[in-house]
Amino acid sequence: MGACMPLLSRLKKWALKRSLWVFHLNTGSCNGCDIEILDLFTPRYDVERFGIKLVGSPRHADVLVVTGPITKKSLPRVLRVYEQMPDPKYVVVVGTCGSTGGLFQGSYNTMGSVDKVLPVDAYVIGCPAKPEAIIDAFVKLIEKIERGEK
Amino acid sequence: MSICEEISKVFGDKANCYVDKFGEAWVEISIESLKEVLGYLAKNGFDHLSTITGYDTGEKIMLVYHLVKFTDGRAVNVNVRTFVDRDNPIAPSVIDLYPSALVYEREVYDLLGVKFDGHPRLKRLLLPEDVPEDFHPLRKDAKFE
Amino acid sequence: MSVKLPIGPIHPMLKEPINLTFYVEGEVVVDAEPNIGFVHRGIEKLAERKTWFQNLYLLEKVCGICSSAHQGCYAQGAEKIYEKEPPEKALYIRTLMWELERLHSHLLWLGVIMHEIGFDTLFMYTWKDREYVLDLVELISGRRVGYSISTIGGVRRDVTYEMLKKAMDVANYIAERAQFYEKVVLNERTVLDRTQGVGYLSKTDAIRLNTVGPTARASGVRRDVRQDMPYGVYEEAPFSIVVDTGCDVLARILVRIREMVISADVIKWIVFNMPKNGAINLKISPFMKPPENEAISRVEAPRGELFYYLKSNGSLNPERIKIRTPTLANIASVIHMVKGHYIADIPPIVAGIDPCMSCMDRVVIVDVNKEKKTVMSHEELHRYSLKWYKRNKLLVREERR
């Protein structure tokens, strides 16, 4: 059994990086980043050929893609979604709003950045972030999974 | 007859009507004549309420009702301005004339604290439910933590 | 007895989170109540702290899909406050970007509503065509989404011959594809089953509830800000209003497809009539204080009438900026429209008004009669609605005959 563990963990890593299932969560964004994320699944960029798929429920997801500066009303929902995701889970923040608060710093209804609320694995800056940059983030996330970091 | 002339003829001193430098018609009335004036405009083709703007001047709260009359040619706009007290802001609801005011009045209540008499479900629209009752962000003296 | 059914945002990927509470009896909706505010970022308050020129970039982010409409409407209003008229060529460029935005927005919406009714092929086709529009926009302004082309006093970038030539090609291509989509929509059984007779909004109701945009025009209401309160170059351009009397979701689809053809015509006219020389920007200094004024600006965004009220007190910061987006105006009609429909019809009806709302909430279906409470995510409601229609296709066809 002890000898199987390294093999199992290598198998897990191999499977994970070949097919990342993504759940997209909008916490109050203007939709700019959301339509660029959605663009990844359309014929021009087509990331489904790399195994990256959009799922409808956080219980099936490996990666949580978050956009938006987390408004106070959407905060409970964000925490609930994160709890529902099974381990191992990763969080990618897309857009300047989620990474640093962006234009909405100082507003009475936003939390600021997503990392005040969730542990983040990758940030994609941009307003909105270009699809190429989001794909780059996924590649870096896969490399991170390879290296076994958390 | 332009809309300004018409309103001055019907309401006389109760309404102060003028056209600004951009061609927009403004009507200033007291809060008591609000329903009367809006009722008259609603009956005379001004059936589109764009929105209700609320603004805290520091001394009073200004409410502006932006109305449009669509005709075969150019549309005619009129903006009805009225004021309510800052300490006890109550205004009559205009839902019976303009059903779309359901949403706009809730917004003004949420952000400025103006209560609309006669609104069936006057509660906050944009801010979360657990925010303190007297927190209205667009007020000049709103406290933020 | 009716049941409370809080329904979260209706599309998982694009709209602002909107939570609608639906009251249902069995499978039929009897009433609804909006609960919004998930995307409320306090922009009107933030705008009071920034300067007139900084607000150009803040207000552009009210909505990423119709960002040019917001920025252009604000710039138009601020030009009134500053009491300056932008140069003619700037108006042509601004209108060009407005129409390109309308094309991209309608193609996006067409894909989304097809996804809602389960017709994913058309979703992929429309989004692929949309990429050509985005390529052109990126060539002109430097960015795919959020073009930032307007400024107070004109536009920031000029157009070259190459850009105008590409604009002609894109306009011709999209006009041709729009004819194809119209043919598909009118002939495909899947589309007709889910959209014909669904979400009925009569002309009197549309006027009474102050509906705006293509939703109103699909109920026979002849109202469009571009025609009734012209701005930009719409007074000279060959713009004609598109109206349909179907009053259902199918009519809304057809109105938007035909509007794409009209937009393509306006773009071609702009390309031919763009002044060859001329200033594009008055170059107002960002440190110049405007006079004390109040101004109102209206623009026809892809979703309907966009309204801005601006007030200046003579300083560098605006005193008050009030925004009313078209989707807020259409919420009253959605509530009216869903009454009497099945739960499975809710996604296309809400998507039919083209809500500029990102969805992220979930649906809670409470059936008072059975005292059972089910919680569904948007994706689950979407799948439920597709499965329900597969099972009950014939029943619904009979009912709607």
XYZ file of C-alpha atoms in Angstrom:
696
model
C 0.000 0.000 0.000
C 2.787 2.387 0.935
C 4.444 1.769 -2.434
C 1.210 2.617 -4.280
C 0.874 6.091 -2.763
C 3.448 7.914 -4.922
C 1.985 6.176 -7.971
C -1.553 7.175 -7.028
C -0.592 10.752 -6.399
C 1.206 10.898 -9.766
C -1.893 9.457 -11.424
C -4.064 12.027 -9.674
C -1.844 14.867 -10.822
C -1.765 13.550 -14.403
C -5.559 13.269 -14.499
C -6.082 16.666 -12.925
C -3.866 18.582 -15.276
C -5.384 16.904 -18.330
C -8.924 17.856 -17.516
C -9.604 20.847 -15.364
C -13.255 21.369 -14.706
C -14.063 24.982 -14.118
C -16.913 26.650 -12.262
C -17.341 30.296 -13.101
C -18.590 32.653 -10.408
C -19.468 36.289 -10.897
C -19.365 38.239 -7.660
C -20.405 41.609 -8.964
C -18.362 42.162 -12.087
C -19.422 44.313 -15.025
C -19.462 41.219 -17.292
C -16.415 42.290 -19.283
C -14.236 39.526 -17.856
C -17.137 37.084 -17.921
C -17.649 37.381 -21.646
C -13.928 36.977 -22.209
C -13.973 33.798 -20.089
C -16.947 32.540 -22.053
C -15.064 33.332 -25.241
C -12.545 30.655 -24.324
C -15.162 27.987 -24.956
C -16.181 29.276 -28.373
C -14.593 28.283 -31.692
C -11.883 30.961 -31.809
C -10.021 29.812 -28.680
C -11.707 26.497 -27.922
C -10.034 25.396 -24.687
C -12.185 22.275 -24.545
C -9.581 20.599 -26.700
C -7.249 20.847 -23.682
C -9.789 19.246 -21.415
C -10.905 22.449 -19.718
C -14.656 22.313 -19.324
C -17.242 24.613 -17.809
C -19.522 22.864 -15.307
C -22.793 23.955 -13.816
C -22.264 22.985 -10.217
C -19.381 23.643 -7.821
C -19.560 20.039 -6.641
C -18.105 18.901 -9.972
C -15.434 21.547 -10.249
C -11.678 21.544 -9.749
C -11.077 25.218 -10.342
C -13.165 28.184 -9.242
C -12.836 31.133 -11.595
C -13.914 34.313 -9.839
C -14.572 37.712 -11.388
C -15.684 40.890 -9.722
C -14.890 42.841 -6.577
C -17.144 40.753 -4.269
C -20.083 42.945 -3.322
C -21.430 42.562 0.196
C -24.605 40.920 -1.036
C -22.758 38.221 -2.960
C -20.289 37.400 -0.181
C -22.329 34.599 1.466
C -22.792 32.968 -1.911
C -19.037 33.017 -2.630
C -18.210 31.337 0.662
C -20.930 28.739 0.171
C -19.699 27.868 -3.327
C -16.135 27.489 -2.112
C -17.225 25.157 0.684
C -19.190 23.010 -1.743
C -16.186 22.356 -3.950
C -14.413 19.065 -3.244
C -10.655 18.902 -2.612
C -8.248 19.421 -4.371
C -9.524 22.826 -5.367
C -7.906 25.887 -6.862
C -9.016 29.471 -7.248
C -8.216 31.694 -10.211
C -9.136 35.372 -10.068
C -9.751 36.991 -13.426
C -9.700 40.748 -13.810
C -8.331 43.734 -11.976
C -11.469 44.139 -9.851
C -10.984 40.828 -8.144
C -7.202 41.030 -7.910
C -6.818 44.437 -6.301
C -10.225 46.056 -6.088
C -9.549 48.003 -9.254
C -11.711 51.037 -9.926
C -14.016 50.215 -7.051
C -11.519 50.680 -4.241
C -13.073 52.643 -1.478
C -16.638 51.799 -2.355
C -19.035 51.124 0.516
C -20.412 47.960 -1.021
C -17.353 45.973 -2.162
C -14.918 43.827 -0.196
C -11.878 44.887 -2.188
C -9.888 41.986 -3.536
C -10.903 38.330 -3.622
C -7.866 37.245 -1.594
C -9.401 38.872 1.487
C -12.002 36.125 1.363
C -10.572 33.089 -0.460
C -7.075 31.634 -0.930
C -6.089 32.451 -4.498
C -3.771 30.431 -6.733
C -3.552 32.623 -9.808
C -4.339 36.230 -10.636
C -5.069 37.520 -14.109
C -4.799 41.282 -14.375
C -6.645 43.151 -17.079
C -9.771 45.168 -17.458
C -11.017 42.982 -18.966
C -8.379 40.288 -19.098
C -7.766 39.043 -22.623
C -8.549 35.388 -23.361
C -4.868 34.781 -24.102
C -3.988 35.975 -20.602
C -6.585 33.682 -19.050
C -5.208 30.705 -20.962
C -1.748 31.683 -19.718
C -3.107 31.601 -16.168
C -4.447 28.094 -16.697
C -1.080 26.960 -18.057
C 0.675 28.405 -15.004
C -1.890 26.729 -12.762
C -1.217 23.387 -14.437
C 2.513 23.871 -13.923
C 1.802 24.639 -10.283
C -0.214 21.428 -9.959
C 2.700 19.544 -11.580
C 5.111 20.874 -9.044
C 2.721 19.754 -6.318
C 2.389 23.197 -4.737
C -0.761 24.366 -3.013
C -48.405 75.614 -27.432
C -45.215 74.453 -25.752
C -45.439 72.275 -22.679
C -44.224 75.133 -20.464
C -46.985 77.459 -21.626
C -49.565 74.715 -21.161
C -48.530 73.968 -17.581
C -48.383 77.644 -16.620
C -51.897 78.075 -18.017
C -53.363 75.115 -16.098
C -51.511 75.442 -12.798
C -50.667 79.137 -12.657
C -48.614 80.029 -9.603
C -48.432 76.496 -8.248
C -45.873 75.519 -10.929
C -42.754 77.407 -11.905
C -41.972 76.307 -15.454
C -38.896 77.235 -17.511
C -36.789 75.951 -20.386
C -33.058 75.683 -19.747
C -30.228 76.504 -22.164
C -30.190 72.962 -23.572
C -33.872 73.020 -24.468
C -35.071 70.867 -21.557
C -38.326 71.849 -19.848
C -38.296 71.995 -16.045
C -41.321 72.359 -13.758
C -40.788 73.226 -10.080
C -43.647 72.434 -7.738
C -44.224 71.786 -4.074
C -44.619 68.219 -2.830
C -48.359 68.707 -2.209
C -49.076 69.405 -5.892
C -46.999 66.464 -7.111
C -49.797 63.998 -7.771
C -51.987 66.654 -9.347
C -49.340 67.778 -11.823
C -48.182 64.244 -12.642
C -51.790 63.137 -13.034
C -52.388 65.948 -15.540
C -49.230 65.066 -17.490
C -50.021 61.335 -17.477
C -53.455 62.042 -18.958
C -51.977 64.249 -21.665
C -49.635 61.805 -23.361
C -46.659 61.801 -20.989
C -46.902 58.077 -20.388
C -43.198 57.240 -20.100
C -41.398 57.762 -16.803
C -37.664 57.482 -17.461
C -36.684 57.476 -13.816
C -36.900 59.309 -10.488
C -33.695 61.106 -9.528
C -33.002 61.795 -5.877
C -30.398 64.271 -4.716
C -29.400 65.546 -1.282
C -28.735 69.278 -1.556
C -27.609 69.528 2.067
C -30.718 71.442 3.158
C -33.442 69.469 1.450
C -33.815 66.353 -0.705
C -34.664 67.060 -4.314
C -36.756 64.605 -6.333
C -36.968 64.912 -10.113
C -39.452 62.932 -12.190
C -38.303 62.640 -15.810
C -41.251 62.217 -18.184
C -41.372 61.703 -21.937
C -44.196 62.047 -24.444
C -43.582 60.118 -27.638
C -45.188 61.640 -30.704
C -44.910 60.965 -34.423
C -42.018 63.382 -34.679
C -39.671 64.381 -31.909
C -40.379 63.296 -28.366
C -41.183 65.954 -25.761
C -39.428 65.800 -22.386
C -40.462 67.385 -19.150
C -38.704 67.183 -15.793
C -40.762 67.768 -12.669
C -38.747 68.905 -9.673
C -39.925 68.886 -6.078
C -38.364 69.015 -2.618
C -38.911 67.080 0.603
C -37.646 67.696 4.110
C -34.358 66.060 5.046
C -35.428 65.101 8.528
C -38.785 63.654 7.658
C -38.702 62.801 3.951
C -42.117 61.572 2.889
C -43.459 61.777 -0.650
C -46.622 60.379 -2.232
C -46.132 57.271 -4.352
C -47.023 57.571 -8.043
C -47.438 53.855 -8.723
C -51.066 54.276 -9.717
C -49.999 56.623 -12.539
C -46.711 54.967 -13.496
C -46.363 51.270 -12.504
C -42.647 51.357 -13.326
C -42.182 53.639 -10.303
C -42.354 50.439 -8.230
C -38.628 49.955 -8.793
C -37.522 53.590 -8.929
C -39.133 54.527 -5.616
C -37.479 51.575 -3.910
C -34.141 52.760 -5.244
C -34.642 56.306 -3.919
C -35.725 54.900 -0.547
C -32.669 52.645 -0.420
C -30.076 55.259 -1.289
C -31.594 58.412 0.206
C -34.146 57.332 2.785
C -37.222 58.956 1.226
C -40.402 57.123 2.229
C -43.122 56.833 -0.384
C -46.626 56.851 0.979
C -48.710 54.183 -0.717
C -45.950 51.941 -2.065
C -46.988 48.282 -1.536
C -43.555 46.828 -0.795
C -41.184 49.621 0.201
C -37.957 47.897 1.124
C -34.339 48.145 0.096
C -33.531 47.389 -3.519
C -29.758 47.435 -3.861
C -28.125 47.178 -0.471
C -28.183 43.934 1.539
C -31.018 43.444 4.039
C -28.750 43.415 7.079
C -27.508 46.981 6.623
C -28.657 49.377 9.432
C -31.990 51.056 8.761
C -30.695 54.583 8.801
C -27.773 53.996 6.424
C -28.455 55.782 3.160
C -25.222 56.117 1.167
C -26.107 59.027 -1.076
C -26.846 61.338 1.826
C -24.209 63.971 2.395
C -23.844 62.964 6.053
C -23.790 59.192 5.506
C -21.242 57.483 7.723
C -19.072 54.759 6.242
C -16.891 52.499 8.342
C -52.456 28.762 -2.624
C -49.327 30.117 -4.153
C -45.782 29.197 -3.356
C -42.726 31.343 -3.014
C -40.032 30.549 -5.548
C -36.907 32.652 -5.193
C -35.032 32.337 -8.414
C -31.516 33.475 -8.736
C -29.925 34.945 -11.758
C -31.020 33.225 -14.834
C -27.868 32.788 -16.768
C -24.780 31.343 -15.152
C -22.320 33.084 -17.306
C -23.225 36.561 -18.240
C -25.655 38.619 -16.375
C -25.585 40.563 -13.144
C -26.830 38.458 -10.349
C -30.492 39.074 -10.139
C -32.650 37.231 -7.734
C -36.284 36.986 -8.614
C -38.644 35.435 -6.158
C -41.379 33.585 -8.005
C -44.666 32.587 -6.474
C -45.847 29.336 -8.089
C -48.817 27.041 -7.986
C -47.735 23.596 -9.139
C -45.748 24.243 -12.297
C -47.270 27.635 -13.118
C -45.927 30.993 -12.001
C -48.441 33.409 -10.468
C -46.313 36.350 -9.272
C -42.735 37.548 -9.025
C -40.652 40.026 -7.052
C -37.183 41.357 -7.890
C -34.276 41.246 -5.513
C -31.250 42.868 -7.083
C -28.122 44.527 -5.820
C -25.508 41.838 -6.263
C -23.602 44.060 -8.657
C -24.213 47.283 -6.764
C -20.711 48.695 -6.438
C -21.611 52.176 -5.277
C -20.662 53.795 -8.576
C -22.861 56.859 -8.153
C -21.141 57.643 -4.849
C -17.657 56.877 -6.193
C -18.290 59.199 -9.127
C -18.715 62.133 -6.764
C -15.141 61.708 -5.549
C -13.499 61.443 -8.947
C -13.050 64.224 -11.479
C -15.121 64.693 -14.609
C -12.452 63.095 -16.766
C -11.713 60.216 -14.403
C -15.383 59.305 -14.438
C -15.176 58.479 -18.143
C -13.298 55.342 -17.194
C -15.343 54.529 -14.116
C -18.681 54.771 -15.877
C -17.482 52.665 -18.741
C -17.391 49.743 -16.327
C -21.021 49.927 -15.320
C -21.552 47.270 -17.943
C -18.873 45.518 -19.940
C -21.153 44.591 -22.815
C -22.543 48.058 -23.490
C -19.589 50.031 -22.180
C -19.439 52.360 -25.169
C -23.078 53.352 -24.687
C -22.430 54.306 -21.063
C -19.279 56.221 -21.793
C -20.748 57.953 -24.835
C -23.888 58.952 -22.948
C -21.818 60.375 -20.109
C -19.506 62.211 -22.514
C -22.544 63.649 -24.299
C -23.973 64.911 -21.009
C -20.637 66.259 -19.804
C -20.192 68.132 -23.092
C -23.497 69.871 -22.334
C -22.228 70.743 -18.854
C -19.008 72.152 -20.266
C -21.134 73.933 -22.911
C -18.949 72.671 -25.752
C -19.890 70.907 -28.980
C -17.667 68.074 -30.198
C -16.334 68.260 -33.775
C -18.297 66.562 -36.562
C -15.798 63.800 -37.275
C -15.857 62.809 -33.596
C -19.608 62.262 -33.797
C -19.158 59.982 -36.796
C -16.539 57.885 -35.028
C -18.614 57.724 -31.854
C -21.675 56.567 -33.775
C -19.606 53.977 -35.637
C -18.490 52.478 -32.329
C -22.048 52.581 -30.984
C -23.321 50.596 -33.918
C -20.469 48.087 -33.765
C -21.292 47.614 -30.127
C -24.919 46.968 -31.008
C -23.801 44.278 -33.466
C -21.598 42.519 -30.938
C -24.196 42.782 -28.208
C -27.033 41.370 -30.321
C -24.857 38.493 -31.562
C -23.859 37.749 -27.991
C -27.471 37.776 -26.877
C -28.584 35.600 -29.757
C -26.030 33.005 -28.731
C -27.115 33.214 -25.110
C -30.816 32.755 -25.773
C -30.109 29.847 -28.090
C -28.081 28.279 -25.295
C -31.037 28.820 -22.942
C -33.323 26.807 -25.186
C -30.720 24.113 -25.750
C -29.653 25.010 -29.277
C -25.909 25.172 -28.619
C -24.892 24.989 -32.278
C -26.244 28.451 -32.945
C -24.553 29.674 -29.778
C -21.193 28.634 -31.226
C -21.993 30.095 -34.676
C -23.025 33.510 -33.374
C -20.064 33.791 -31.034
C -17.717 32.874 -33.868
C -19.221 35.648 -36.006
C -18.911 37.996 -33.084
C -15.141 37.485 -33.142
C -14.961 39.293 -36.498
C -16.669 42.318 -34.989
C -14.294 42.201 -32.028
C -11.291 42.044 -34.373
C -12.478 45.222 -36.077
C -13.114 46.970 -32.782
C -9.655 45.989 -31.575
C -8.162 47.440 -34.772
C -9.932 50.774 -34.262
C -9.660 51.236 -30.530
C -6.984 48.840 -29.335
C -9.244 46.689 -27.147
C -11.830 43.962 -27.658
C -14.083 44.844 -24.751
C -14.325 48.262 -23.171
C -13.150 50.438 -26.028
C -12.832 53.798 -24.215
C -13.256 55.662 -27.474
C -15.178 58.699 -26.185
C -13.828 61.560 -24.201
C -15.301 64.879 -23.147
C -14.920 66.940 -26.283
C -14.681 64.198 -28.895
C -13.004 60.855 -29.347
C -9.545 59.673 -28.471
C -8.466 57.882 -31.628
C -8.810 58.519 -35.303
C -9.797 56.002 -37.997
C -7.657 55.144 -41.021
C -8.603 54.011 -44.521
C -7.714 50.416 -43.626
C -10.098 50.431 -40.672
C -12.954 51.806 -42.751
C -12.368 49.221 -45.461
C -12.499 46.445 -42.863
C -15.644 47.989 -41.379
C -17.339 47.652 -44.786
C -16.341 43.983 -45.006
C -17.551 43.221 -41.486
C -20.848 45.049 -42.055
C -21.512 43.099 -45.258
C -20.589 39.789 -43.630
C -22.784 40.335 -40.581
C -25.739 41.472 -42.678
C -25.468 38.238 -44.666
C -25.206 36.108 -41.516
C -28.205 37.903 -40.003
C -30.322 36.762 -42.969
C -29.118 33.206 -42.312
C -30.016 33.397 -38.623
C -33.460 34.746 -39.407
C -34.072 31.800 -41.720
C -32.883 29.314 -39.071
C -34.978 30.843 -36.319
C -38.140 30.854 -38.397
C -37.736 27.295 -39.628
C -36.305 25.315 -36.734
C -38.897 23.401 -34.776
C -36.787 23.515 -31.557
C -36.649 27.288 -31.574
C -40.303 27.815 -32.439
C -41.495 25.406 -29.721
C -39.668 27.287 -27.005
C -40.213 30.849 -28.159
C -43.486 31.189 -30.038
C -46.305 32.286 -27.759
C -43.976 32.459 -24.763
C -43.648 35.579 -22.666
C -46.552 37.493 -24.121
C -46.461 41.251 -23.497
C -49.251 43.200 -25.179
C -48.727 46.659 -26.641
C -50.805 48.398 -23.974
C -48.947 46.610 -21.211
C -45.594 47.458 -22.744
C -46.514 51.147 -22.780
C -48.105 51.046 -19.341
C -45.052 49.394 -17.772
C -42.665 51.788 -19.559
C -40.768 49.003 -21.325
C -37.795 50.158 -23.376
C -35.648 48.846 -26.179
C -36.153 45.844 -28.453
C -38.459 44.261 -25.856
C -40.943 47.103 -26.385
C -40.420 47.178 -30.141
C -41.261 43.474 -30.309
C -44.694 44.366 -28.928
C -45.406 46.894 -31.629
C -44.340 49.997 -29.685
C -42.639 52.397 -32.084
C -40.133 53.987 -29.717
C -36.415 54.403 -30.148
C -34.235 57.154 -28.732
C -32.306 57.288 -32.015
C -35.468 58.358 -33.795
C -37.358 60.307 -31.141
C -34.476 62.218 -29.556
C -31.708 62.008 -32.160
C -28.091 62.361 -31.133
C -24.748 61.605 -32.796
C -25.304 61.386 -36.546
C -28.569 59.435 -36.425
C -30.565 62.312 -37.816
C -28.753 62.076 -41.149
C -28.009 58.363 -41.204
C -30.410 55.921 -42.944
C -31.718 54.649 -39.670
C -35.170 53.105 -39.551
C -36.947 51.659 -36.564
C -37.588 47.889 -36.466
C -40.927 46.834 -35.031
C -42.643 43.465 -34.801
C -46.147 42.739 -33.558
C -45.500 39.200 -32.311
C -45.255 40.266 -28.635
C -43.496 37.023 -27.675
C -39.909 35.838 -27.283
C -39.734 34.913 -30.984
C -40.582 38.507 -31.893
C -37.801 39.752 -29.651
C -35.345 37.497 -31.447
C -36.530 38.706 -34.854
C -36.368 42.376 -33.856
C -32.775 42.035 -32.755
C -31.740 40.124 -35.869
C -33.289 42.787 -38.097
C -31.681 45.529 -36.026
C -28.339 43.971 -36.873
C -29.084 44.484 -40.567
C -30.028 48.128 -39.929
C -26.831 48.625 -37.926
C -24.817 47.200 -40.809
C -26.487 49.750 -43.133
C -25.687 52.622 -40.785
C -22.076 51.474 -40.551
C -21.761 51.417 -44.327
C -23.265 54.913 -44.559
C -20.810 56.184 -41.933
C -17.892 54.676 -43.844
C -18.938 56.486 -47.032
C -19.745 59.802 -45.357
C -17.019 60.101 -42.764
C -15.338 63.514 -43.127
C -11.864 62.977 -44.483
C -10.184 65.681 -42.447
C -11.052 67.459 -39.297
C -10.328 67.513 -35.634
C -11.511 64.608 -33.541
C -11.041 66.131 -30.114
C -11.517 69.597 -28.665
C -8.701 68.788 -26.243
C -10.395 70.218 -23.162
C -7.953 70.324 -20.271
C -8.801 67.834 -17.513
C -8.129 70.612 -15.018
C -10.648 72.999 -16.472
C -13.628 73.596 -14.187
C -17.040 73.434 -15.838
C -19.773 76.014 -15.215
C -22.654 75.205 -12.871
C -25.190 73.308 -14.927
C -27.478 70.333 -14.912
C -27.838 68.170 -17.997
C -29.740 65.126 -19.159
C -28.444 62.675 -21.731
C -30.228 59.751 -23.364
C -28.800 57.117 -25.652
C -30.222 53.959 -27.205
C -28.011 51.248 -25.750
C -28.396 47.769 -27.278
C -30.895 46.973 -24.518
C -32.956 50.126 -24.570
C -33.062 53.692 -23.352
C -30.066 54.591 -21.223
C -30.604 57.668 -19.082
C -28.021 59.909 -17.394
C -28.637 62.957 -15.217
C -25.555 65.071 -14.449
C -25.200 68.040 -12.108
C -22.197 70.244 -11.730
C -21.421 72.689 -8.935
C -18.565 74.441 -10.687
C -15.802 72.262 -9.274
C -13.714 69.485 -10.787
C -15.876 66.802 -9.186
C -19.451 66.198 -10.301
C -22.119 66.994 -7.758
C -24.463 64.186 -8.772
C -24.520 61.521 -11.481
C -27.674 59.448 -11.801
C -27.759 56.414 -14.071
C -30.793 54.420 -15.092
C -29.892 51.313 -17.103
C -32.428 49.829 -19.519
C -32.621 46.504 -17.739
C -33.922 48.159 -14.578
C -36.696 49.673 -16.647
C -37.649 46.248 -18.027
C -37.863 44.439 -14.707
C -41.502 45.452 -14.281
C -42.329 43.838 -17.637
C -40.534 40.601 -16.785
C -42.598 40.285 -13.645
C -45.739 40.806 -15.668
C -44.674 38.436 -18.440
C -43.862 35.351 -16.386
C -47.302 35.168 -14.847
C -49.202 32.194 -16.183
C -46.161 30.431 -17.601
C -44.476 27.192 -16.625
C -41.313 27.233 -14.535
C -39.475 25.787 -17.518
C -40.318 28.921 -19.503
C -38.607 31.270 -17.090
C -35.096 31.129 -18.632
C -36.084 32.240 -22.148
C -38.495 34.880 -20.845
C -35.955 36.514 -18.596
C -33.226 36.140 -21.195
C -35.639 37.639 -23.715
C -35.365 41.115 -22.256
C -31.588 40.801 -22.704
C -30.830 41.441 -19.084
C -27.453 43.044 -18.638
C -27.105 41.112 -15.457
C -24.622 38.506 -14.414
C -26.228 35.614 -12.746
C -24.803 33.738 -9.926
C -27.561 32.990 -7.570
C -29.730 29.996 -7.391
C -33.377 29.185 -7.622
C -35.398 28.176 -4.639
C -38.630 26.539 -5.612
C -41.131 26.395 -2.831
C -44.322 24.525 -3.534
C -46.800 25.596 -0.898
C -49.340 22.914 -1.776
C -46.906 20.078 -1.174
C -44.872 21.989 1.435
C -41.703 20.935 -0.285
C -38.705 23.195 -0.795
C -36.219 22.551 -3.601
C -33.104 24.537 -4.226
C -31.733 24.645 -7.745
C -28.706 26.364 -9.174
C -29.148 28.257 -12.401
C -27.539 25.486 -14.397
C -29.896 22.983 -12.782
C -32.894 25.160 -13.674
C -31.545 25.357 -17.214
C -31.242 21.559 -17.450
C -34.635 21.071 -15.782
C -36.196 23.367 -18.327
C -34.604 21.487 -21.257
C -35.656 18.089 -19.893
C -39.191 19.295 -19.115
C -39.636 20.529 -22.658
C -38.398 17.254 -24.105
C -41.028 15.357 -22.067
C -43.879 17.773 -22.605
C -43.188 18.937 -26.136
C -46.387 17.596 -27.633
C -48.577 18.792 -24.755
C -47.234 22.326 -25.084
C -47.622 22.312 -28.866
C -51.273 21.345 -28.472
C -51.896 24.037 -25.886
C -50.329 26.744 -27.954
C -52.041 25.831 -31.213
